[in-house]
Structures are given as structure tokens and as C-alpha cells.
PDB file of C-alpha atoms and ligand atoms in Angstrom:
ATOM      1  CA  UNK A   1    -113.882 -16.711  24.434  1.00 51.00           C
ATOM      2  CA  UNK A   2    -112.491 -16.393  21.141  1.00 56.00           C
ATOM      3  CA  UNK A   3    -112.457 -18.661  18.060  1.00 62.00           C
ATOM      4  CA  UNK A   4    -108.969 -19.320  16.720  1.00 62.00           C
ATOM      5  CA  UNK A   5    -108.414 -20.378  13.735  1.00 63.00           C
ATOM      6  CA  UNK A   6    -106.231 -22.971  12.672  1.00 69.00           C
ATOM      7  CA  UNK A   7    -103.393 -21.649  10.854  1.00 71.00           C
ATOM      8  CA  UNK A   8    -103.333 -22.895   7.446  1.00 73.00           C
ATOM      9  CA  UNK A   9    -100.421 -22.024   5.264  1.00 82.00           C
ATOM     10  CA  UNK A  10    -101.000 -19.408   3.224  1.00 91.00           C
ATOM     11  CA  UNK A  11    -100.201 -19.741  -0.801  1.00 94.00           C
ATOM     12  CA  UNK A  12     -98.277 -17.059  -2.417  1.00 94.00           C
ATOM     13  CA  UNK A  13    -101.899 -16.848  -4.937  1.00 95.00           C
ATOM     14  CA  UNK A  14    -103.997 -16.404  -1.857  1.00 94.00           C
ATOM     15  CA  UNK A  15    -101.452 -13.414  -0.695  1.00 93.00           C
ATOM     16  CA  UNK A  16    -101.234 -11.489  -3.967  1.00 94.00           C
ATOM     17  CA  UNK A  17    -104.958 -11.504  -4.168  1.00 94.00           C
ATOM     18  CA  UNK A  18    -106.019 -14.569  -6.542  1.00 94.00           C
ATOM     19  CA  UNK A  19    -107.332 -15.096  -9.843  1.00 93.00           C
ATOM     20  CA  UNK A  20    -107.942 -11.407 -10.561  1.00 94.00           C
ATOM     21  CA  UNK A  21    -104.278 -10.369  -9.859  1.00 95.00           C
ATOM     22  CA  UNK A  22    -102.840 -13.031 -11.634  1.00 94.00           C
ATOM     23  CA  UNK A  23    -105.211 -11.980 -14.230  1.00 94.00           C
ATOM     24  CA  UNK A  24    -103.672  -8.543 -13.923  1.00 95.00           C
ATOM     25  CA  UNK A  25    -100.244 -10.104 -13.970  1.00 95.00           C
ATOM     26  CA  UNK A  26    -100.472 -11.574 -17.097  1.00 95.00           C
ATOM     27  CA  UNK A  27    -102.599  -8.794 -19.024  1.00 95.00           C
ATOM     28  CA  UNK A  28     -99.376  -6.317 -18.082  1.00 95.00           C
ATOM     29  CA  UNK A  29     -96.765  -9.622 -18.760  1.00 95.00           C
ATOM     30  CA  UNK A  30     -97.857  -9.842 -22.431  1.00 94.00           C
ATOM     31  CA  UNK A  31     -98.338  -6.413 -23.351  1.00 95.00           C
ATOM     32  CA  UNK A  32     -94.704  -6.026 -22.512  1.00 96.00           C
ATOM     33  CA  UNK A  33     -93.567  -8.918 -24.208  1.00 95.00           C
ATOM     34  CA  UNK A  34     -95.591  -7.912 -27.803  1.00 95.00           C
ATOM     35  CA  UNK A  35     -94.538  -4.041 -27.174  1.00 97.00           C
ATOM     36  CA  UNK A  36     -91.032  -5.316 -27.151  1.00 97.00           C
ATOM     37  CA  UNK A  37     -89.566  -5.973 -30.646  1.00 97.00           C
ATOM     38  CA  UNK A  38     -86.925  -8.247 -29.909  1.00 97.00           C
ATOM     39  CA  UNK A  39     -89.283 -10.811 -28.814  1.00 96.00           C
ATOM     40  CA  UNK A  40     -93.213  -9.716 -30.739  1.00 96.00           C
ATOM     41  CA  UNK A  41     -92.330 -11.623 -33.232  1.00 95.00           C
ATOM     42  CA  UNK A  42     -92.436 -15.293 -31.605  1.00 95.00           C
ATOM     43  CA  UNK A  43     -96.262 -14.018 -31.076  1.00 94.00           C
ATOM     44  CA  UNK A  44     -97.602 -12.726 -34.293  1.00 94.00           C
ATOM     45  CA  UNK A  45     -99.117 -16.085 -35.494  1.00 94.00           C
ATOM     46  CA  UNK A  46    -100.471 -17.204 -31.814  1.00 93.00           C
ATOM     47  CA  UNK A  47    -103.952 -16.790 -30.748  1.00 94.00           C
ATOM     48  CA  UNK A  48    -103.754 -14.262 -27.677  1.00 92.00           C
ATOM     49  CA  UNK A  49    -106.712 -14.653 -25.674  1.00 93.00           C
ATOM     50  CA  UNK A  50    -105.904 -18.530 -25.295  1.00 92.00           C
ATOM     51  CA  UNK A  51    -102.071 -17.882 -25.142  1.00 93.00           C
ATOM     52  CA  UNK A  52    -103.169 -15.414 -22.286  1.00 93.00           C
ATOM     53  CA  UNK A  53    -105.290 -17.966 -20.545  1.00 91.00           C
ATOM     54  CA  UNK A  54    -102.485 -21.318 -20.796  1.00 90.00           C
ATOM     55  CA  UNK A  55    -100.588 -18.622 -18.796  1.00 92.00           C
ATOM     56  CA  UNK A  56    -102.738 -17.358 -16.144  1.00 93.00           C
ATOM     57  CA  UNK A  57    -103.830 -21.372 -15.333  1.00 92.00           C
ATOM     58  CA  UNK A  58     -99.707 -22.211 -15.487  1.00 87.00           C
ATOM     59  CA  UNK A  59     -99.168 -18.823 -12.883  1.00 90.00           C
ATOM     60  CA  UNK A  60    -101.752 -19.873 -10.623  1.00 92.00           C
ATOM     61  CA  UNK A  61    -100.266 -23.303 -10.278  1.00 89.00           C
ATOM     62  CA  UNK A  62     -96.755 -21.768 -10.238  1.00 88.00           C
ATOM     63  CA  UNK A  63     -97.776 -19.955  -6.979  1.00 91.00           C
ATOM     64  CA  UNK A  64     -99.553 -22.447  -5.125  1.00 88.00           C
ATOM     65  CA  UNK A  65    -102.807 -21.991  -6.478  1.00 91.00           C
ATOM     66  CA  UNK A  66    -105.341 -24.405  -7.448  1.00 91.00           C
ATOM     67  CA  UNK A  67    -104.323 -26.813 -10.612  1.00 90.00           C
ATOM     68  CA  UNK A  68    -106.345 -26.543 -13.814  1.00 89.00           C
ATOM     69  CA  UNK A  69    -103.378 -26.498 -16.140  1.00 88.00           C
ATOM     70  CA  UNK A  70    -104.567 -28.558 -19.464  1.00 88.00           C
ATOM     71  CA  UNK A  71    -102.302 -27.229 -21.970  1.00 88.00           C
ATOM     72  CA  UNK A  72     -99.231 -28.994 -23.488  1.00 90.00           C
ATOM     73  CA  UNK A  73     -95.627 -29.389 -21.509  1.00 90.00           C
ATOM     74  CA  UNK A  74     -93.486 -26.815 -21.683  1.00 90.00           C
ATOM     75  CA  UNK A  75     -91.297 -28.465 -24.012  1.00 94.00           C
ATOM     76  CA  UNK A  76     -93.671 -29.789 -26.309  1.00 94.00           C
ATOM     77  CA  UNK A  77     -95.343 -25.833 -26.980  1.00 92.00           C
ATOM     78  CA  UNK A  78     -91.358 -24.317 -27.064  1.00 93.00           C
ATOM     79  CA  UNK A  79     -88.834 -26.524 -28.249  1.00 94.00           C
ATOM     80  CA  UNK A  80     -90.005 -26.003 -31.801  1.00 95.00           C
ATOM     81  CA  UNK A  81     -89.765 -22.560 -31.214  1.00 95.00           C
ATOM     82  CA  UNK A  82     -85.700 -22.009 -31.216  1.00 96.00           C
ATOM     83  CA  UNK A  83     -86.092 -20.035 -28.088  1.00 96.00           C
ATOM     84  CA  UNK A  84     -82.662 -18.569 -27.407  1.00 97.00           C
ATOM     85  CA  UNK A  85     -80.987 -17.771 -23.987  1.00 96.00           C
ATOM     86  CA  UNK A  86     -80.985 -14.051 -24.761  1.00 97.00           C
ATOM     87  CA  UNK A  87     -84.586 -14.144 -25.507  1.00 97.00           C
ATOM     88  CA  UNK A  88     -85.211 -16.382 -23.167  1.00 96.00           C
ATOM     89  CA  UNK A  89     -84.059 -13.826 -20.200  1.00 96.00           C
ATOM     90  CA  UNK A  90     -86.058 -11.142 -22.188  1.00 96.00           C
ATOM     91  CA  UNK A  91     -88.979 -12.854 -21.574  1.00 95.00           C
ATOM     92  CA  UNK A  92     -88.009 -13.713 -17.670  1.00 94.00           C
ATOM     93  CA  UNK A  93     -87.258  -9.893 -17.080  1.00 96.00           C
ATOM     94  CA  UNK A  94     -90.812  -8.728 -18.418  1.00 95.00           C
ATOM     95  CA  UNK A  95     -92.499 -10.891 -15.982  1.00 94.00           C
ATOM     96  CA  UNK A  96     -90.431  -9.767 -12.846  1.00 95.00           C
ATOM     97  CA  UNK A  97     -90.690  -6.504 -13.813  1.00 96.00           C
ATOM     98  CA  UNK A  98     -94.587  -7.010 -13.897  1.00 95.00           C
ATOM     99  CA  UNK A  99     -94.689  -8.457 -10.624  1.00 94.00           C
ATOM    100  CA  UNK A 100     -92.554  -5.944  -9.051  1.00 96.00           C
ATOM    101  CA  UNK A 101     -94.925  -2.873 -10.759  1.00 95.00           C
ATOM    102  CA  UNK A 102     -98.113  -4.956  -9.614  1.00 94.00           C
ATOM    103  CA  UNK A 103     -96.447  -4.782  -5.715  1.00 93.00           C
ATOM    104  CA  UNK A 104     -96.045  -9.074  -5.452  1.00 93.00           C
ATOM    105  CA  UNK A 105     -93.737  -8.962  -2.656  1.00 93.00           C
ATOM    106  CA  UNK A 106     -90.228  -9.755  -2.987  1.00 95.00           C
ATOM    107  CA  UNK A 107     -90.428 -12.924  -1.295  1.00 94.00           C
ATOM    108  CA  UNK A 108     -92.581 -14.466  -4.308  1.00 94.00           C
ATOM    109  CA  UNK A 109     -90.658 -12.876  -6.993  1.00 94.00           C
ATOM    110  CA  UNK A 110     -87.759 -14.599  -6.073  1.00 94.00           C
ATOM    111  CA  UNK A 111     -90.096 -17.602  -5.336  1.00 92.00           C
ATOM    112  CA  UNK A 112     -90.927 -17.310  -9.508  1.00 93.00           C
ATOM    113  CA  UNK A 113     -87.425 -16.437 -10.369  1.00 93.00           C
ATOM    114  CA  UNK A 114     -86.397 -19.915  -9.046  1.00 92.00           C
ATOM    115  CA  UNK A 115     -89.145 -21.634 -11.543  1.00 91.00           C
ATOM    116  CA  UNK A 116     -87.516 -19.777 -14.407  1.00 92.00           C
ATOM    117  CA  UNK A 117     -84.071 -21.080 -13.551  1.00 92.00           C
ATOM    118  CA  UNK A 118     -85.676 -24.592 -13.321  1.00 92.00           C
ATOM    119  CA  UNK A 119     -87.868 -24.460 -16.362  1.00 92.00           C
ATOM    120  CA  UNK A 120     -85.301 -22.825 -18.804  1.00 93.00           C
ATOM    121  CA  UNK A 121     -83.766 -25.758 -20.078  1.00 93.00           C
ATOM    122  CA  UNK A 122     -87.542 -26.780 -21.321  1.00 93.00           C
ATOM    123  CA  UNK A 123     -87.904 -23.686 -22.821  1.00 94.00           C
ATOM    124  CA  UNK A 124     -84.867 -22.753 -24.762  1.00 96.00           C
ATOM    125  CA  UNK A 125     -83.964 -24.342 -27.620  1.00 95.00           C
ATOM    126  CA  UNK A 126     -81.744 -27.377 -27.236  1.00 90.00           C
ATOM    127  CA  UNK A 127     -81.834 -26.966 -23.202  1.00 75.00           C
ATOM    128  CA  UNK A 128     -80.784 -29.612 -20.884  1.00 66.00           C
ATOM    129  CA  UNK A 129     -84.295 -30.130 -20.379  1.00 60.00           C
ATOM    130  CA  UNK A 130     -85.733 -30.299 -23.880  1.00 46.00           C
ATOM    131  CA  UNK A 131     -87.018 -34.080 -22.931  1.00 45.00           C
ATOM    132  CA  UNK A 132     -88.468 -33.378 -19.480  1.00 42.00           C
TER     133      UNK A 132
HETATM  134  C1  LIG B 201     -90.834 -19.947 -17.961  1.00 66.54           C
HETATM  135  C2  LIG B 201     -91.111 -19.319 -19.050  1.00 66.54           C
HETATM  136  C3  LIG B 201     -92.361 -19.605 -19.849  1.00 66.54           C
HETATM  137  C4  LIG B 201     -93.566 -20.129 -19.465  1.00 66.54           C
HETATM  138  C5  LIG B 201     -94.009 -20.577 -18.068  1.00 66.54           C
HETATM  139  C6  LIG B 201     -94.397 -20.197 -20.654  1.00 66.54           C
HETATM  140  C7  LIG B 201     -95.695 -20.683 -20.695  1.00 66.54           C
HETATM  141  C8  LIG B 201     -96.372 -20.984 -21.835  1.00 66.54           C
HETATM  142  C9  LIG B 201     -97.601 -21.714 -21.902  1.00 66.54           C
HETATM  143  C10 LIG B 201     -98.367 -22.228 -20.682  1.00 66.54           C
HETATM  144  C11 LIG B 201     -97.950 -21.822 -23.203  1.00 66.54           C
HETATM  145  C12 LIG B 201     -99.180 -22.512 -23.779  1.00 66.54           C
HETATM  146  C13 LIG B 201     -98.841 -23.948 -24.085  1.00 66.54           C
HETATM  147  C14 LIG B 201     -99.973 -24.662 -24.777  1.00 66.54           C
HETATM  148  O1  LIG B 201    -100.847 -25.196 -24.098  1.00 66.54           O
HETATM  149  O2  LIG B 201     -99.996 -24.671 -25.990  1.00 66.54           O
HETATM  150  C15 LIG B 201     -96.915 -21.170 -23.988  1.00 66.54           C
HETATM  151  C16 LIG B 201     -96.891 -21.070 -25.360  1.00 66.54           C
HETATM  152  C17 LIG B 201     -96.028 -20.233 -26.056  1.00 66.54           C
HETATM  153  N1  LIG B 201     -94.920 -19.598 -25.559  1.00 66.54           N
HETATM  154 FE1  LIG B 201     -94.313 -19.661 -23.656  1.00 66.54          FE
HETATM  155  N2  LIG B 201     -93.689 -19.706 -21.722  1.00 66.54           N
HETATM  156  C18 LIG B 201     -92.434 -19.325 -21.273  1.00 66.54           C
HETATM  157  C19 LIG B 201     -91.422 -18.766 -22.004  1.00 66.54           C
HETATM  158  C20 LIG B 201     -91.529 -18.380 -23.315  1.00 66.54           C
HETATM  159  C21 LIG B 201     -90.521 -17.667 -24.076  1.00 66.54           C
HETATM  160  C22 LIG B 201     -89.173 -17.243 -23.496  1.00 66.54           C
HETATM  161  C23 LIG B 201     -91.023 -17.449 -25.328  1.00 66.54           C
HETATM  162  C24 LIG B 201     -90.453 -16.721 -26.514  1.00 66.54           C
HETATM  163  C25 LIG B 201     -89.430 -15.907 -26.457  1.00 66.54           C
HETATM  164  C26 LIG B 201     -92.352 -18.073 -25.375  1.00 66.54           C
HETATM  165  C27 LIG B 201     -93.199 -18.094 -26.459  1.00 66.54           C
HETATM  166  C28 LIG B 201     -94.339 -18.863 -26.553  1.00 66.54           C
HETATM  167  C29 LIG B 201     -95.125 -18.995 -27.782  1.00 66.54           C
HETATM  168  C30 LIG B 201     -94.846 -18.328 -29.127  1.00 66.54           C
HETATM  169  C31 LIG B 201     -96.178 -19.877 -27.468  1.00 66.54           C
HETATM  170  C32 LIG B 201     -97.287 -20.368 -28.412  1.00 66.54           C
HETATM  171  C33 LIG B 201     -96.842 -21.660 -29.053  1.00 66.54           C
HETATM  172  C34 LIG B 201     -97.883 -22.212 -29.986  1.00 66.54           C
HETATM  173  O3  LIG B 201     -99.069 -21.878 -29.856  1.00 66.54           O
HETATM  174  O4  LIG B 201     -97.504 -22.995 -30.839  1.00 66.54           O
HETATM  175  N3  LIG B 201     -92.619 -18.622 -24.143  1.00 66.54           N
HETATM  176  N4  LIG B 201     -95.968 -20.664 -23.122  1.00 66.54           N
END
């Protein structure tokens, strides 16, 4: 006879392979984002290896994965940034682009995508949700 096992959902951080692809993820993420000159410049007074970190955590929780997110709100580490919309989608295409070259199936890009679109007005300057 054999054992079946119960079929637990499966997160979309369990299917892209954990900590170590999300790692991946955001190593590729930022070195886009600082090799990009529109946008390197938001980063040249930020500590890296933290600001790579608060990322990784916020991914992981992003896609389902265990929460160990510590850092501040979204709004609270951007709005004194002046974020624009233009820059704003900069930053959006970089990490889809990552995703797709890293093989994250399409399913859970779109899945991230639809964060973005719900996170933006926390992010960009002045959004609709600069108090959320
Ligand atoms: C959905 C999109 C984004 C997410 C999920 C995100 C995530 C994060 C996180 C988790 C932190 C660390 C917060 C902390 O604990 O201090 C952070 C900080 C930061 N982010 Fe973002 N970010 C996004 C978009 C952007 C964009 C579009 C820009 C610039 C164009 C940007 C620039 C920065 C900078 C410069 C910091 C460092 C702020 C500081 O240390 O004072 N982020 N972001």
C-alpha cells in the first residue's frame, strides 16, 4: 500500500526553490537597478548589503514564504524619497525582467506584478497610499 500524502498547497517560494533563489532574485534585481542610471542614483547613499537583505525578507513574504519582515513600511522608507511614476515602473520592470531571466514561471510573475500595482501608491511620491 502506498502512503499519500496530504496535499498541502504549495507557496509560490516553495516552487521557485526558496531562500537561495530569492537570494538569486534579488542579487540580479539590484545589480540592474544600480547599472541603470536613471534610477543608481536613489542608491548611492544606502547601505547595500542591508538594503539587499530588507528585500529578500519583503520577497519571501511577497510569495508566500515564511514572515521575518522587520524593516520599516513601505511608506515610511519611500515617501521621503520623491519616487516618481516613471521611476517607479523602472524599478517594477527590472524585477520582472529578473524573474523572467531566473525562469519564475509566469503564473508568479503576474502573481508579483499585482503587488506592484497594489503597493505603488506607498511607494511613489504623493501616491494614494502615502498613509497606508
Ligand atoms: C514595490 C516596490 C518596492 C519594494 C517592495 C521596495 C522595498 C524596499 C524595502 C523592503 C526597503 C527597506 C526598508 C527599510 O527597512 O528601511 C526599501 C528601501 C529603499 N528603497 Fe525600495 N522598494 C520598492 C520600490 C522602490 C523604488 C521604485 C525605488 C527608487 C526608484 C526604491 C528605492 C529605495 C531606497 C533608496 C531605499 C533605502 C531608503 C533608506 O535607507 O532610507 N524602492 N525598499
Amino acid at each position: 500500500m502506498t502512503v499519500t500524502e496530504e496535499a498541502a498547497p504549495v507557496s509560490h517560494y516553495e516552487r521557485i526553490g526558496g531562500a537561495s533563489s530569492v537570494k538569486a532574485a534579488v542579487e540580479l534585481f539590484y545589480d540592474k537597478v544600480l547599472a541603470d542610471p536613471e534610477l543608481a542614483g536613489y542608491f548611492t547613499t544606502v547601505d547595500m548589503v542591508g538594503q539587499r537583505r530588507h528585500l529578500a525578507l519583503m520577497l519571501t513574504v511577497v510569495l508566500g514564504g515564511p514572515n521575518e519582515y522587520a524593516g520599516r513600511g513601505l511608506a515610511e522608507a519611500h515617501q521621503p524619497l520623491g519616487v516618481t511614476p516613471e521611476h517607479y515602473a523602472m524599478v517594477g520592470a527590472h524585477l520582472t525582467a529578473t524573474l523572467t531571466e531566473l525562469g519564475v514561471p509566469a503564473d508568479v510573475v503576474a502573481d508579483v506584478q499585482d503587488v506592484l500595482a497594489q503597493v505603488r501608491g506607498q511607494v511613489v511620491a504623493g501616491g494614494d497610499g502615502a498613509d497606508a
